[in-house]
mmCIF file of C-alpha atoms in Angstrom:
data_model
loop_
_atom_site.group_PDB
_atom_site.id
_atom_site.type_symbol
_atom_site.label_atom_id
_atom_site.label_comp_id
_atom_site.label_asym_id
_atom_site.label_seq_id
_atom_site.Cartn_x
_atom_site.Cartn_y
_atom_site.Cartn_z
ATOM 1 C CA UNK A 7 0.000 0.000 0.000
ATOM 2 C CA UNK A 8 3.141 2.818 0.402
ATOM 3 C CA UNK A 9 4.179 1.475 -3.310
ATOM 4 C CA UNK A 10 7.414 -0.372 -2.079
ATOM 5 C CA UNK A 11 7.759 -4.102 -3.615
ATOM 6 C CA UNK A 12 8.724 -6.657 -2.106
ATOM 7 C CA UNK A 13 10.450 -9.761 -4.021
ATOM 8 C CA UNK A 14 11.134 -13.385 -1.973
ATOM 9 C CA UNK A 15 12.472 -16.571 -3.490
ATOM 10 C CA UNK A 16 13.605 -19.569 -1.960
ATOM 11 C CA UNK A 17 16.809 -20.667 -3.746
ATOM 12 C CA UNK A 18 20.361 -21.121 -1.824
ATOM 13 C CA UNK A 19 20.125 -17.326 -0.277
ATOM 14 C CA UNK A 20 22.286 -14.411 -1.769
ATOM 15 C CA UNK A 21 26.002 -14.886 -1.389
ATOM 16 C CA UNK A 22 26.634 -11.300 1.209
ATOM 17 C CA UNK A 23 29.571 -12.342 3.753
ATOM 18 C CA UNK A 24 33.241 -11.756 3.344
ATOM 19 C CA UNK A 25 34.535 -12.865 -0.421
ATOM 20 C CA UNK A 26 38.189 -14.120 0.027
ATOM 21 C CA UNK A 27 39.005 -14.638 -3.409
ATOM 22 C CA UNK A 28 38.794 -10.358 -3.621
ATOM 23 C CA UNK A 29 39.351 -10.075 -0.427
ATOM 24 C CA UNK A 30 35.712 -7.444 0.108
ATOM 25 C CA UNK A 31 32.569 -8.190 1.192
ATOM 26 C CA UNK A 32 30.551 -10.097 -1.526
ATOM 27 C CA UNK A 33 26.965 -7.508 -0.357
ATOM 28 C CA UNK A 34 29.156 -4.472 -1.320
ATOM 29 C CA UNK A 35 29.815 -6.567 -4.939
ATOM 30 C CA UNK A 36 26.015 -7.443 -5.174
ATOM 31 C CA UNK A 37 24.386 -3.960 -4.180
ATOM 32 C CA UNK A 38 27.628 -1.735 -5.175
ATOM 33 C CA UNK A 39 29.205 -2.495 -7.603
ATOM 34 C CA UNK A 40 27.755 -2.048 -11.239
ATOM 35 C CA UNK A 41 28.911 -5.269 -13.432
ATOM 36 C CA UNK A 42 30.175 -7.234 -10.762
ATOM 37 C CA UNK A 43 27.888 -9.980 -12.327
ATOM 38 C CA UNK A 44 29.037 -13.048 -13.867
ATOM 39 C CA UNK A 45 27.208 -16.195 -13.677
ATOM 40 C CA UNK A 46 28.454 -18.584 -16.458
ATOM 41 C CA UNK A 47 31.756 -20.115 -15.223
ATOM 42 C CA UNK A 48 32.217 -22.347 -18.272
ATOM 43 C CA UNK A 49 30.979 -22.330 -22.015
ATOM 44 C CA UNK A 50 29.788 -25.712 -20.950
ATOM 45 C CA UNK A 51 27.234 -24.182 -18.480
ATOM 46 C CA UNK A 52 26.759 -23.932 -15.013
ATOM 47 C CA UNK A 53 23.518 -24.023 -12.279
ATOM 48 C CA UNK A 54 23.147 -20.954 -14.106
ATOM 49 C CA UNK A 55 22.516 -21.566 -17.798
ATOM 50 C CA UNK A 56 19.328 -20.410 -18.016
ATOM 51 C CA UNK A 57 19.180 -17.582 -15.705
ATOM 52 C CA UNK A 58 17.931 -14.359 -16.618
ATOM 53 C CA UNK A 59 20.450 -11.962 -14.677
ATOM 54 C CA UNK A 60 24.060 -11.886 -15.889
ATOM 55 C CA UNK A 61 25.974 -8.365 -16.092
ATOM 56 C CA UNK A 62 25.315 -7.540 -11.681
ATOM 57 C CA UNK A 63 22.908 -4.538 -12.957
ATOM 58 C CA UNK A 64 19.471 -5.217 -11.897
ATOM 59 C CA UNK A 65 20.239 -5.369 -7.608
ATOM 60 C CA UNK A 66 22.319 -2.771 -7.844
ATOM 61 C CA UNK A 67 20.625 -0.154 -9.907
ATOM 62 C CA UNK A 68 17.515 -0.911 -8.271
ATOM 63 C CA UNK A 69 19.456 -0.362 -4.972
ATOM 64 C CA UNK A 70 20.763 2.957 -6.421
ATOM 65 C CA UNK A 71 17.127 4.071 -7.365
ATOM 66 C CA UNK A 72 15.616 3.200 -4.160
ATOM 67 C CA UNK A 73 14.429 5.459 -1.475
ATOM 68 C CA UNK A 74 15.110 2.605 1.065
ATOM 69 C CA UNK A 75 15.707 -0.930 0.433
ATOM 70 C CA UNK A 76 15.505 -3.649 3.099
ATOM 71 C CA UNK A 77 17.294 -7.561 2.383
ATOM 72 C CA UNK A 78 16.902 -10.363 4.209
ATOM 73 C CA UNK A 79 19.169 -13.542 3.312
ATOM 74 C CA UNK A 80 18.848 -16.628 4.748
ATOM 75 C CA UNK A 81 21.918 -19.277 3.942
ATOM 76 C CA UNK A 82 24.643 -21.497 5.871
ATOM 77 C CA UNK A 83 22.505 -21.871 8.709
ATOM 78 C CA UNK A 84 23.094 -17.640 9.174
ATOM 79 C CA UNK A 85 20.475 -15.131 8.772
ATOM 80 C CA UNK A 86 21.946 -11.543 7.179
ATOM 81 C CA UNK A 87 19.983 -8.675 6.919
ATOM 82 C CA UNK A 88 21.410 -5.188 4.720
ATOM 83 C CA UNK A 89 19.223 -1.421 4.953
ATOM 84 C CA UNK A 90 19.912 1.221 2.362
ATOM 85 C CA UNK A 91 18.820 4.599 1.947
ATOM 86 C CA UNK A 92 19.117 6.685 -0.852
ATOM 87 C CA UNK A 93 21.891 4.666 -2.392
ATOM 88 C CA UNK A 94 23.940 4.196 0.872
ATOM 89 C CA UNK A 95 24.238 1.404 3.139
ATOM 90 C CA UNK A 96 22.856 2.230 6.942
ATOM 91 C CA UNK A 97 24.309 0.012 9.824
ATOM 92 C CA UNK A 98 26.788 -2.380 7.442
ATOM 93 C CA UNK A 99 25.853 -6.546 7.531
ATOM 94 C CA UNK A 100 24.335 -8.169 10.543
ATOM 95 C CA UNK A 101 24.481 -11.513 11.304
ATOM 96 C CA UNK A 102 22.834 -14.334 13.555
ATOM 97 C CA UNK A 103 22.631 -17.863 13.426
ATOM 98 C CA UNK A 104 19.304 -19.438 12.578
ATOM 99 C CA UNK A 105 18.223 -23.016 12.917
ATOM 100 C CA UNK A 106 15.401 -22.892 10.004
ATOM 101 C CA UNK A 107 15.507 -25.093 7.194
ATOM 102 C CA UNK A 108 14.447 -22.396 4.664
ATOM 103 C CA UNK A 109 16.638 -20.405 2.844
ATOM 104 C CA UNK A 110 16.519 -17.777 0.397
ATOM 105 C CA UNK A 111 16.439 -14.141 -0.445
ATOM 106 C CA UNK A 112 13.746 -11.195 0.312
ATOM 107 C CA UNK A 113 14.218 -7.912 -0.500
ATOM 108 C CA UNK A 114 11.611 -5.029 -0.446
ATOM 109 C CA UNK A 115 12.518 -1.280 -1.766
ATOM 110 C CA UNK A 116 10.648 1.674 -2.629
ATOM 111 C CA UNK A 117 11.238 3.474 -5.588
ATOM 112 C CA UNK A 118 12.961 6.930 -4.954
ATOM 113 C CA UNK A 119 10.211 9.445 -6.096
ATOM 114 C CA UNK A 120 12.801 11.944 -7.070
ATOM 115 C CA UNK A 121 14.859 9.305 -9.476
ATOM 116 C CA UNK A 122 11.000 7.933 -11.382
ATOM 117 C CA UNK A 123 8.130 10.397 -12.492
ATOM 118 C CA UNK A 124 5.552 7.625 -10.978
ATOM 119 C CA UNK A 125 6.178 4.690 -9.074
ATOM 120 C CA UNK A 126 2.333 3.681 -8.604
ATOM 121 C CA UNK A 127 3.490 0.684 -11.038
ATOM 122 C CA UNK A 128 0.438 -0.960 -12.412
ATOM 123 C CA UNK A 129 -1.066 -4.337 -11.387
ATOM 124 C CA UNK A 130 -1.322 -5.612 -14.906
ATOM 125 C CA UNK A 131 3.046 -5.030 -15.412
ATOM 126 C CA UNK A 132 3.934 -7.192 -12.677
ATOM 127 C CA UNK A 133 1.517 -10.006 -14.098
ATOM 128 C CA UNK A 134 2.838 -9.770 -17.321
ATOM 129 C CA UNK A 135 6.227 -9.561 -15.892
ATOM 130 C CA UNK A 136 5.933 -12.897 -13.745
ATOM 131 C CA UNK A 137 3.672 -14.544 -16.294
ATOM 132 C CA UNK A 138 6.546 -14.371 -18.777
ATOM 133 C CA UNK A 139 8.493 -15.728 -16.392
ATOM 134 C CA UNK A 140 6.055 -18.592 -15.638
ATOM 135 C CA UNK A 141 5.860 -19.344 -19.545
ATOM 136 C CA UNK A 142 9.805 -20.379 -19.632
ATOM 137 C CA UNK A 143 10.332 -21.899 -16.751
ATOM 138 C CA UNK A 144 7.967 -25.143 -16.701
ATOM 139 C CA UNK A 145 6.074 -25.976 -13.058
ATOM 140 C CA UNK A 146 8.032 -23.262 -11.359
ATOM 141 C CA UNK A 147 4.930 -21.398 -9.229
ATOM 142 C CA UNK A 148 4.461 -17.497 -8.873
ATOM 143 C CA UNK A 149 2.683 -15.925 -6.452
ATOM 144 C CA UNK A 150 1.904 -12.595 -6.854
ATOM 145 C CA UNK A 151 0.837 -10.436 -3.575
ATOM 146 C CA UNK A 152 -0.875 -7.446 -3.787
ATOM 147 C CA UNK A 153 -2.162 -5.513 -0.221
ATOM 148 C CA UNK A 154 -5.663 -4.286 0.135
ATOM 149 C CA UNK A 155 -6.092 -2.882 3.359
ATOM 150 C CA UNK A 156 -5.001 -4.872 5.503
ATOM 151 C CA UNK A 157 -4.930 -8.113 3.557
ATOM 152 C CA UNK A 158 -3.376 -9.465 0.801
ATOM 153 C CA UNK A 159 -5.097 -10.671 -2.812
ATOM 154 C CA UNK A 160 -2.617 -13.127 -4.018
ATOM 155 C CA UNK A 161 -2.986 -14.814 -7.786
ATOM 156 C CA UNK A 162 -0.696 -17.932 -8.263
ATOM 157 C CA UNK A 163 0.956 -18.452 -11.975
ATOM 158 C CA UNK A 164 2.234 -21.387 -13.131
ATOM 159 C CA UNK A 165 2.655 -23.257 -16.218
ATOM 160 C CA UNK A 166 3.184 -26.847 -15.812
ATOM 161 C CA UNK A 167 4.273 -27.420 -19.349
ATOM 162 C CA UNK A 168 5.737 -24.106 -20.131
ATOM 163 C CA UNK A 169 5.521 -22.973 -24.122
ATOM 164 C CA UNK A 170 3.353 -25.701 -24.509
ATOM 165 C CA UNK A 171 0.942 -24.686 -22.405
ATOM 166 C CA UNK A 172 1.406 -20.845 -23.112
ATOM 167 C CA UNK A 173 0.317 -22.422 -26.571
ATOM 168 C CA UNK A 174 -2.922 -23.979 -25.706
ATOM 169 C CA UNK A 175 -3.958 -21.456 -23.629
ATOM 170 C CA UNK A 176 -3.206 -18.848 -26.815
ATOM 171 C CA UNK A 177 -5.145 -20.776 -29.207
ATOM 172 C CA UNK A 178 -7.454 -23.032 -27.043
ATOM 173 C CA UNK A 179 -9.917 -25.696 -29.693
ATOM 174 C CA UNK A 180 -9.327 -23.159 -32.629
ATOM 175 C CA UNK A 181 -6.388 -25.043 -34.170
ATOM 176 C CA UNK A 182 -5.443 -26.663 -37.664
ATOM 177 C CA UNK A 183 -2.851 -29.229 -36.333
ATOM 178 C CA UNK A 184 -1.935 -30.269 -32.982
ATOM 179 C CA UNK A 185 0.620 -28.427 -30.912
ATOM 180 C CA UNK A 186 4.069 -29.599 -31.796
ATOM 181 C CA UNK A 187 6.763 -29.011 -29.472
ATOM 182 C CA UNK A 188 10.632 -29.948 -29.901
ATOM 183 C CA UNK A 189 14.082 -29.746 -28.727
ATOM 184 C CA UNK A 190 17.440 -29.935 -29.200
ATOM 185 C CA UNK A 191 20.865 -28.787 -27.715
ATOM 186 C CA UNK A 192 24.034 -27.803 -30.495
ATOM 187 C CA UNK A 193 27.388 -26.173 -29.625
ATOM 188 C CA UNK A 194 29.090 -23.859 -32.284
ATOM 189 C CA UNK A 195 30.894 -20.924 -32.396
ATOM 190 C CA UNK A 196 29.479 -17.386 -34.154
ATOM 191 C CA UNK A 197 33.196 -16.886 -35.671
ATOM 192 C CA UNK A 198 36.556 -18.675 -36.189
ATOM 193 C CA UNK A 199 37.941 -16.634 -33.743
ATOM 194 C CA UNK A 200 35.630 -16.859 -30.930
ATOM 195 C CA UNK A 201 35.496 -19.444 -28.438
ATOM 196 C CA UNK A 202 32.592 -22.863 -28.992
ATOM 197 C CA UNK A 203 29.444 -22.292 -27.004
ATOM 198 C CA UNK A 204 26.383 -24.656 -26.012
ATOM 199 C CA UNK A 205 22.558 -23.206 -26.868
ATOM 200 C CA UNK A 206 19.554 -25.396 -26.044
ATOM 201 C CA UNK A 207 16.574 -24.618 -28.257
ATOM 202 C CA UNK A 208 12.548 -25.245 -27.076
ATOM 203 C CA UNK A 209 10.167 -24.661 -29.571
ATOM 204 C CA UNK A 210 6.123 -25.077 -29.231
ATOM 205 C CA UNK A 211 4.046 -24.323 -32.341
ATOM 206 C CA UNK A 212 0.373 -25.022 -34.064
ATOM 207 C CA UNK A 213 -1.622 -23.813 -36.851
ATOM 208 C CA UNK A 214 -4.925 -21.948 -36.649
ATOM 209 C CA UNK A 215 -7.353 -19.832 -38.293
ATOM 210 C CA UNK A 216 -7.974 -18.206 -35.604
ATOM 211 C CA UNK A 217 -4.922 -17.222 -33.708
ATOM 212 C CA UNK A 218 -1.710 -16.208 -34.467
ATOM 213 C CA UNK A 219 1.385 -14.767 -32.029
ATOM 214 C CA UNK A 220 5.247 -15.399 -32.603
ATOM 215 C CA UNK A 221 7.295 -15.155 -29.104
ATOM 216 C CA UNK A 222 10.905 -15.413 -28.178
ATOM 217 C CA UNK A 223 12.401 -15.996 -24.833
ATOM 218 C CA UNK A 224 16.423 -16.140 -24.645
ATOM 219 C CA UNK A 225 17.752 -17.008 -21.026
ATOM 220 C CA UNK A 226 14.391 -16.262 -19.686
ATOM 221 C CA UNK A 227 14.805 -12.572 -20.825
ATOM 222 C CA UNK A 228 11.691 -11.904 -23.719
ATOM 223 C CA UNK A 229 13.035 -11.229 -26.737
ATOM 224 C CA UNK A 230 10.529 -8.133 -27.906
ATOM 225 C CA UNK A 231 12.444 -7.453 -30.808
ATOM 226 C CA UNK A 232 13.426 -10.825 -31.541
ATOM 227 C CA UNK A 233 16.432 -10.425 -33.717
ATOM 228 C CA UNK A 234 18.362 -13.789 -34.639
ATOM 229 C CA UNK A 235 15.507 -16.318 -33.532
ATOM 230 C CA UNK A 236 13.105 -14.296 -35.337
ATOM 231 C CA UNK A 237 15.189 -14.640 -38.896
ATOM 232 C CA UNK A 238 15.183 -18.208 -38.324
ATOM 233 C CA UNK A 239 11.393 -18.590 -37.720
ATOM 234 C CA UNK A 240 10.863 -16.812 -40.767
ATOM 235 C CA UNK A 241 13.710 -18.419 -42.921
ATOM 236 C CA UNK A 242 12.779 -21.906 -41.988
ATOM 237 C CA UNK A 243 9.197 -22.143 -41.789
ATOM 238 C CA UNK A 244 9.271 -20.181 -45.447
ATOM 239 C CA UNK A 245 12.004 -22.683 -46.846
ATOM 240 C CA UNK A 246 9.764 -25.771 -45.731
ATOM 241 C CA UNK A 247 6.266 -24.470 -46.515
ATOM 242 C CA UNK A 248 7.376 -23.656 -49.890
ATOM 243 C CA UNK A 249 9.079 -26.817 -50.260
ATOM 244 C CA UNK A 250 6.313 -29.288 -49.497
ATOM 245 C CA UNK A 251 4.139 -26.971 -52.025
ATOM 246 C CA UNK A 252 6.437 -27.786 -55.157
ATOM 247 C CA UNK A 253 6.314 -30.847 -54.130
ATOM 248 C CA UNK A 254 2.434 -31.524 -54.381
ATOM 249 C CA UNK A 255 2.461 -29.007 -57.230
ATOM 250 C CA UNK A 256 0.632 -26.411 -55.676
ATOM 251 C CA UNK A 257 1.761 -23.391 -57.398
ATOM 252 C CA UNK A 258 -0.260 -22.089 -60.349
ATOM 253 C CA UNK A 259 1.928 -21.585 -63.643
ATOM 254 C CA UNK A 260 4.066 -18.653 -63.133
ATOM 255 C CA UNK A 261 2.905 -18.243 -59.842
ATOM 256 C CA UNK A 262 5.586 -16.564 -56.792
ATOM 257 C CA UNK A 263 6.780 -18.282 -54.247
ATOM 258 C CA UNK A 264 4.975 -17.863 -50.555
ATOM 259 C CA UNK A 265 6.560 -15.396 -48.119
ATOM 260 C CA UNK A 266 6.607 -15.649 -44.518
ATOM 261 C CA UNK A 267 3.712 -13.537 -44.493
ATOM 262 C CA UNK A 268 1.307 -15.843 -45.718
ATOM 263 C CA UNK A 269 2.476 -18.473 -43.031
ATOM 264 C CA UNK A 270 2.354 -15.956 -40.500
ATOM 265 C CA UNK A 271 -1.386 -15.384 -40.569
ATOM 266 C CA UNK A 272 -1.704 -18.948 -38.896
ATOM 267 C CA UNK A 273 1.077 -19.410 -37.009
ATOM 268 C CA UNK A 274 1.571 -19.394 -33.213
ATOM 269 C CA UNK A 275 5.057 -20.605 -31.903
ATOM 270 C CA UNK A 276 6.826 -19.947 -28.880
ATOM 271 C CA UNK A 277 10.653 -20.387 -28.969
ATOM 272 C CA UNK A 278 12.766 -20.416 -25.821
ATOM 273 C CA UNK A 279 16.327 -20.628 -26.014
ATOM 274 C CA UNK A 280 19.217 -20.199 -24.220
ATOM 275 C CA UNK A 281 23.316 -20.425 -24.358
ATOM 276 C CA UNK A 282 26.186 -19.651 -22.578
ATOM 277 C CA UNK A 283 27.414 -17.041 -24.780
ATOM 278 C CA UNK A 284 24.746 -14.614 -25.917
ATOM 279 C CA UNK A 285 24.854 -11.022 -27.820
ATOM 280 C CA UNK A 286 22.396 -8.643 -27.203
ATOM 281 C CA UNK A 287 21.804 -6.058 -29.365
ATOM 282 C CA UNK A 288 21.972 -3.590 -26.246
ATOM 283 C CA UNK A 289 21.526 -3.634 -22.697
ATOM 284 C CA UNK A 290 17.630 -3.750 -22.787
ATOM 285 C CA UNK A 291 17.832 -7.527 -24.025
ATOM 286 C CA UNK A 292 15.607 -7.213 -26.600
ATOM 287 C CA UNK A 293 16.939 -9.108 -29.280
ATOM 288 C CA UNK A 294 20.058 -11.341 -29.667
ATOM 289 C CA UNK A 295 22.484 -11.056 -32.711
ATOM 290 C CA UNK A 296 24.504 -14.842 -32.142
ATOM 291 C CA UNK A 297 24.648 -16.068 -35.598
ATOM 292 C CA UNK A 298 25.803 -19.455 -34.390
ATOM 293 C CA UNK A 299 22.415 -19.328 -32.726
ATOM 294 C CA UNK A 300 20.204 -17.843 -35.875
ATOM 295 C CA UNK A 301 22.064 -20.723 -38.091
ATOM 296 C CA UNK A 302 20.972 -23.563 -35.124
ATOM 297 C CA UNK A 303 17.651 -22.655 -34.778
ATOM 298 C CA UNK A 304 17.048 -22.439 -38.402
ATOM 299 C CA UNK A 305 18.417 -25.919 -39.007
ATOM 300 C CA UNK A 306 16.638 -27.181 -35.998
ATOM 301 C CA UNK A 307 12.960 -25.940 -37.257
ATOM 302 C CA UNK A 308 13.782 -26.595 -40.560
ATOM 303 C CA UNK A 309 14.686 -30.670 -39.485
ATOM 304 C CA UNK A 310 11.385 -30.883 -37.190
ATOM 305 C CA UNK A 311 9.123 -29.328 -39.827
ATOM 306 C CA UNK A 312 10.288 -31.652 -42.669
ATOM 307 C CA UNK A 313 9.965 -34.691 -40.031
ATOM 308 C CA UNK A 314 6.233 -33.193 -38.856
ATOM 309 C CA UNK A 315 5.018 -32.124 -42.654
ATOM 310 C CA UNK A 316 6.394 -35.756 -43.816
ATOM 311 C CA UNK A 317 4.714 -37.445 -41.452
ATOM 312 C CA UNK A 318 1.289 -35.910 -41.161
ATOM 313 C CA UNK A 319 0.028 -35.941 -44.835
ATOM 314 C CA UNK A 320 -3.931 -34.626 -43.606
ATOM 315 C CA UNK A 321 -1.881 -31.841 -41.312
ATOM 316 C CA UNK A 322 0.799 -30.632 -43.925
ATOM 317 C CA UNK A 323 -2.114 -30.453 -47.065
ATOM 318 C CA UNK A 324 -4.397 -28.059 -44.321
ATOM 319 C CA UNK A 325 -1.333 -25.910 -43.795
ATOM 320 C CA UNK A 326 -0.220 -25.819 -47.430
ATOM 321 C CA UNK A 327 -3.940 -24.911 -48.429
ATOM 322 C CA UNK A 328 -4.036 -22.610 -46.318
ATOM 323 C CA UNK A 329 -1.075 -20.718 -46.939
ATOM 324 C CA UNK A 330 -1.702 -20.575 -50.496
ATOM 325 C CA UNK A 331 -5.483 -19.045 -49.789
ATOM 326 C CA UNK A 332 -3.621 -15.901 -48.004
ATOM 327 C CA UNK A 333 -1.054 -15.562 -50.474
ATOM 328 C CA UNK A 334 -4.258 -15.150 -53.283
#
C-alpha cells in the first residue's frame, strides 16, 4: 500500500559475507558495484545456464534508485539482513545464526520518487512480468501479492508445461494441427575466432485460423524485438512451406513463391532458447544477434518441420492450403 515491492524466493540465499578470493565483502559486490555480475563459469554451463540476470545490474541499480531498500538472506545456517537509503548502506551486515531449514532471499525497496516520475506501477506489469516468467520456466509457481487494506489478494501463476501450455492457452480448440513441441541442444561458435558455445533450443508451435502470435524468450529474458531467432522462424518455416508446395504441385503456372507472411497469418510458436554465450543487441535484451544461434535454430525448425510435414500428410495439405489461400 506505500508502493514499495517486495520480491522473496527460496533458492540457496544471496552470497553477502566476506569474499576471500577479492578479499571485500561479496553484499558491497552485489548492491555496489555495477557489473560485478558473472554467472556462467564455463561455455559448458553452469547451475546458471538459463538464468535471466548476468551483467550484476538489476540489484544494484535498483538499490541505487531506491528510497530505502531492506534484504533479508537466509543461507549457511546464518540469517543476514542489509538497509539502504538513498543509495547508501545504513548500519553495514548483521548476522545471527538461525536453525530454520528455509533459505533464500527477500528484499523489499521503494522506488525513490525523485529518481522515477511515478512509481504507482500498475497491477497488470507485474503479471505480465511474472507470467513471462512462468511461460519459460515449466512448473516453477508465482505468487503474486498485492495488499488491500489490511490483507493481501494473491494470484498464483504457473505453467506446468511451459511454451506448450502458453500455446494452448493462446489458441485453445481453434487449431489446424496439434501443438508440436521440440528440442534440441548444439554447440558452435558465431566466428573462427571466438570461443565454442552450447545453446539449447525449445520450440512449441500449431496452426490456426484463428490465432496467431510469434514469441521469443532467450535465457528467460523476452526477446521483444526478436532479432536472430526471429530470422530463423521466418527463414525456416518459409524454406519448408514452400518446399512441401512444389512438391504436391501447388503453385499455379508462373505463380511466386509464398513469403513468410502468408504463413504468419496462422502461425503461433513460442521459442525459448538459451546459451552460454549470448549477444544482445543492447543492454535492454531485446533481441540477440549470435549467428551461431540464428544458423541452429534455423536448421533445428527446418529438421522438425520436414519430419512433422512428412509425417502428417492430412496436417501438412491443411497448412499448405491454407497458406496458399492468403497468399491469393
Amino acid at each position: 500500500s506505500d508502493n514499495s515491492i517486495e520480491v522473496q524466493d527460496f533458492g540457496r540465499g544471496c552470497p553477502v559475507d566476506y569474499n576471500s578470493k577479492y578479499d571485500c565483502e561479496n553484499w558491497e559486490m552485489v548492491f555496489c558495484e555495477m557489473y560485478a555480475g558473472g554467472k556462467y563459469g564455463t561455455d559448458e554451463g553452469s547451475n546458471y545456464s538459463t538464468s535471466i540476470g548476468l551483467n550484476g545490474l538489476g540489484l544494484c541499480a535498483t538499490q541505487y534508485a531506491a528510497e530505502w531498500m531492506d534484504v533479508e538472506v537466509k543461507r549457511d545456517g546464518f540469517k543476514y539482513n542489509l538497509h539502504f537509503e538513498k543509495g547508501f548502506n545504513k548500519g553495514g551486515l548483521t548476522k545471527e545464526a538461525y536453525t530454520g531449514r528455509d533459505t533464500g532471499t527477500k528484499i523489499r525497496w521503494k522506488p525513490d520518487i525523485e529518481v522515477f516520475t511515478d512509481i504507482n506501477i500498475p497491477r497488470d506489469y507485474f503479471i505480465d512480468t511474472l507470467k513471462r516468467q512462468a511461460i519459460v520456466n515449466d512448473g516453477l509457481l508465482f505468487e503474486f501479492r498485492e495488499q488491500q487494506g489490511a490483507r493481501y489478494i494473491t494470484q498464483d501463476i504457473i505453467y506446468e508445461n511451459g511454451i506448450t501450455d502458453y500455446v494452448n492457452e493462446t489458441v485453445g480448440e481453434e487449431k489446424l494441427t496439434s501443438v508440436q513441441f521440440w528440442s534440441a541442444e548444439r554447440k558452435g561458435r558465431d566466428r573462427e575466432d571466438k570461443p565454442e558455445y552450447k545453446v539449447k533450443i525449445n520450440a512449441a508451435l500449431t496452426f490456426s485460423n484463428r490465432h496467431t502470435k510469434k514469441e521469443y524468450y532467450h535465457n528467460s529474458s523476452w526477446l521483444e524485438y526478436g532479432g536472430a531467432p526471429d530470422k530463423a522462424v521466418k527463414a525456416a518455416f518459409t524454406y519448408a512451406i514452400d518446399k512441401h508446395i512444389k512438391a504436391q504441385n501447388k503453385y499455379s503456372k508462373n505463380e511466386s513463391r509464398i513469403s513468410f507472411v502468408d504463413i504468419a497469418d496462422n502461425l503461433t510458436v513460442i521459442i525459448n532458447s538459451a546459451s552460454t554465450q549470448t549477444s544482445y543487441e543492447n543492454q535492454t535484451k531485446k533481441a540477440i544477434t549470435n549467428s551461431f544461434i540464428q544458423k541452429a535454430l534455423t536448421d533445428f525448425l527446418k529438421e522438425n518441420l520436414e519430419i512433422f510435414l512428412t509425417e502428417n500428410a492430412t496436417a501438412a495439405t491443411t497448412i499448405i492450403n491454407q497458406v496458399i489461400v492468403n497468399k491469393r
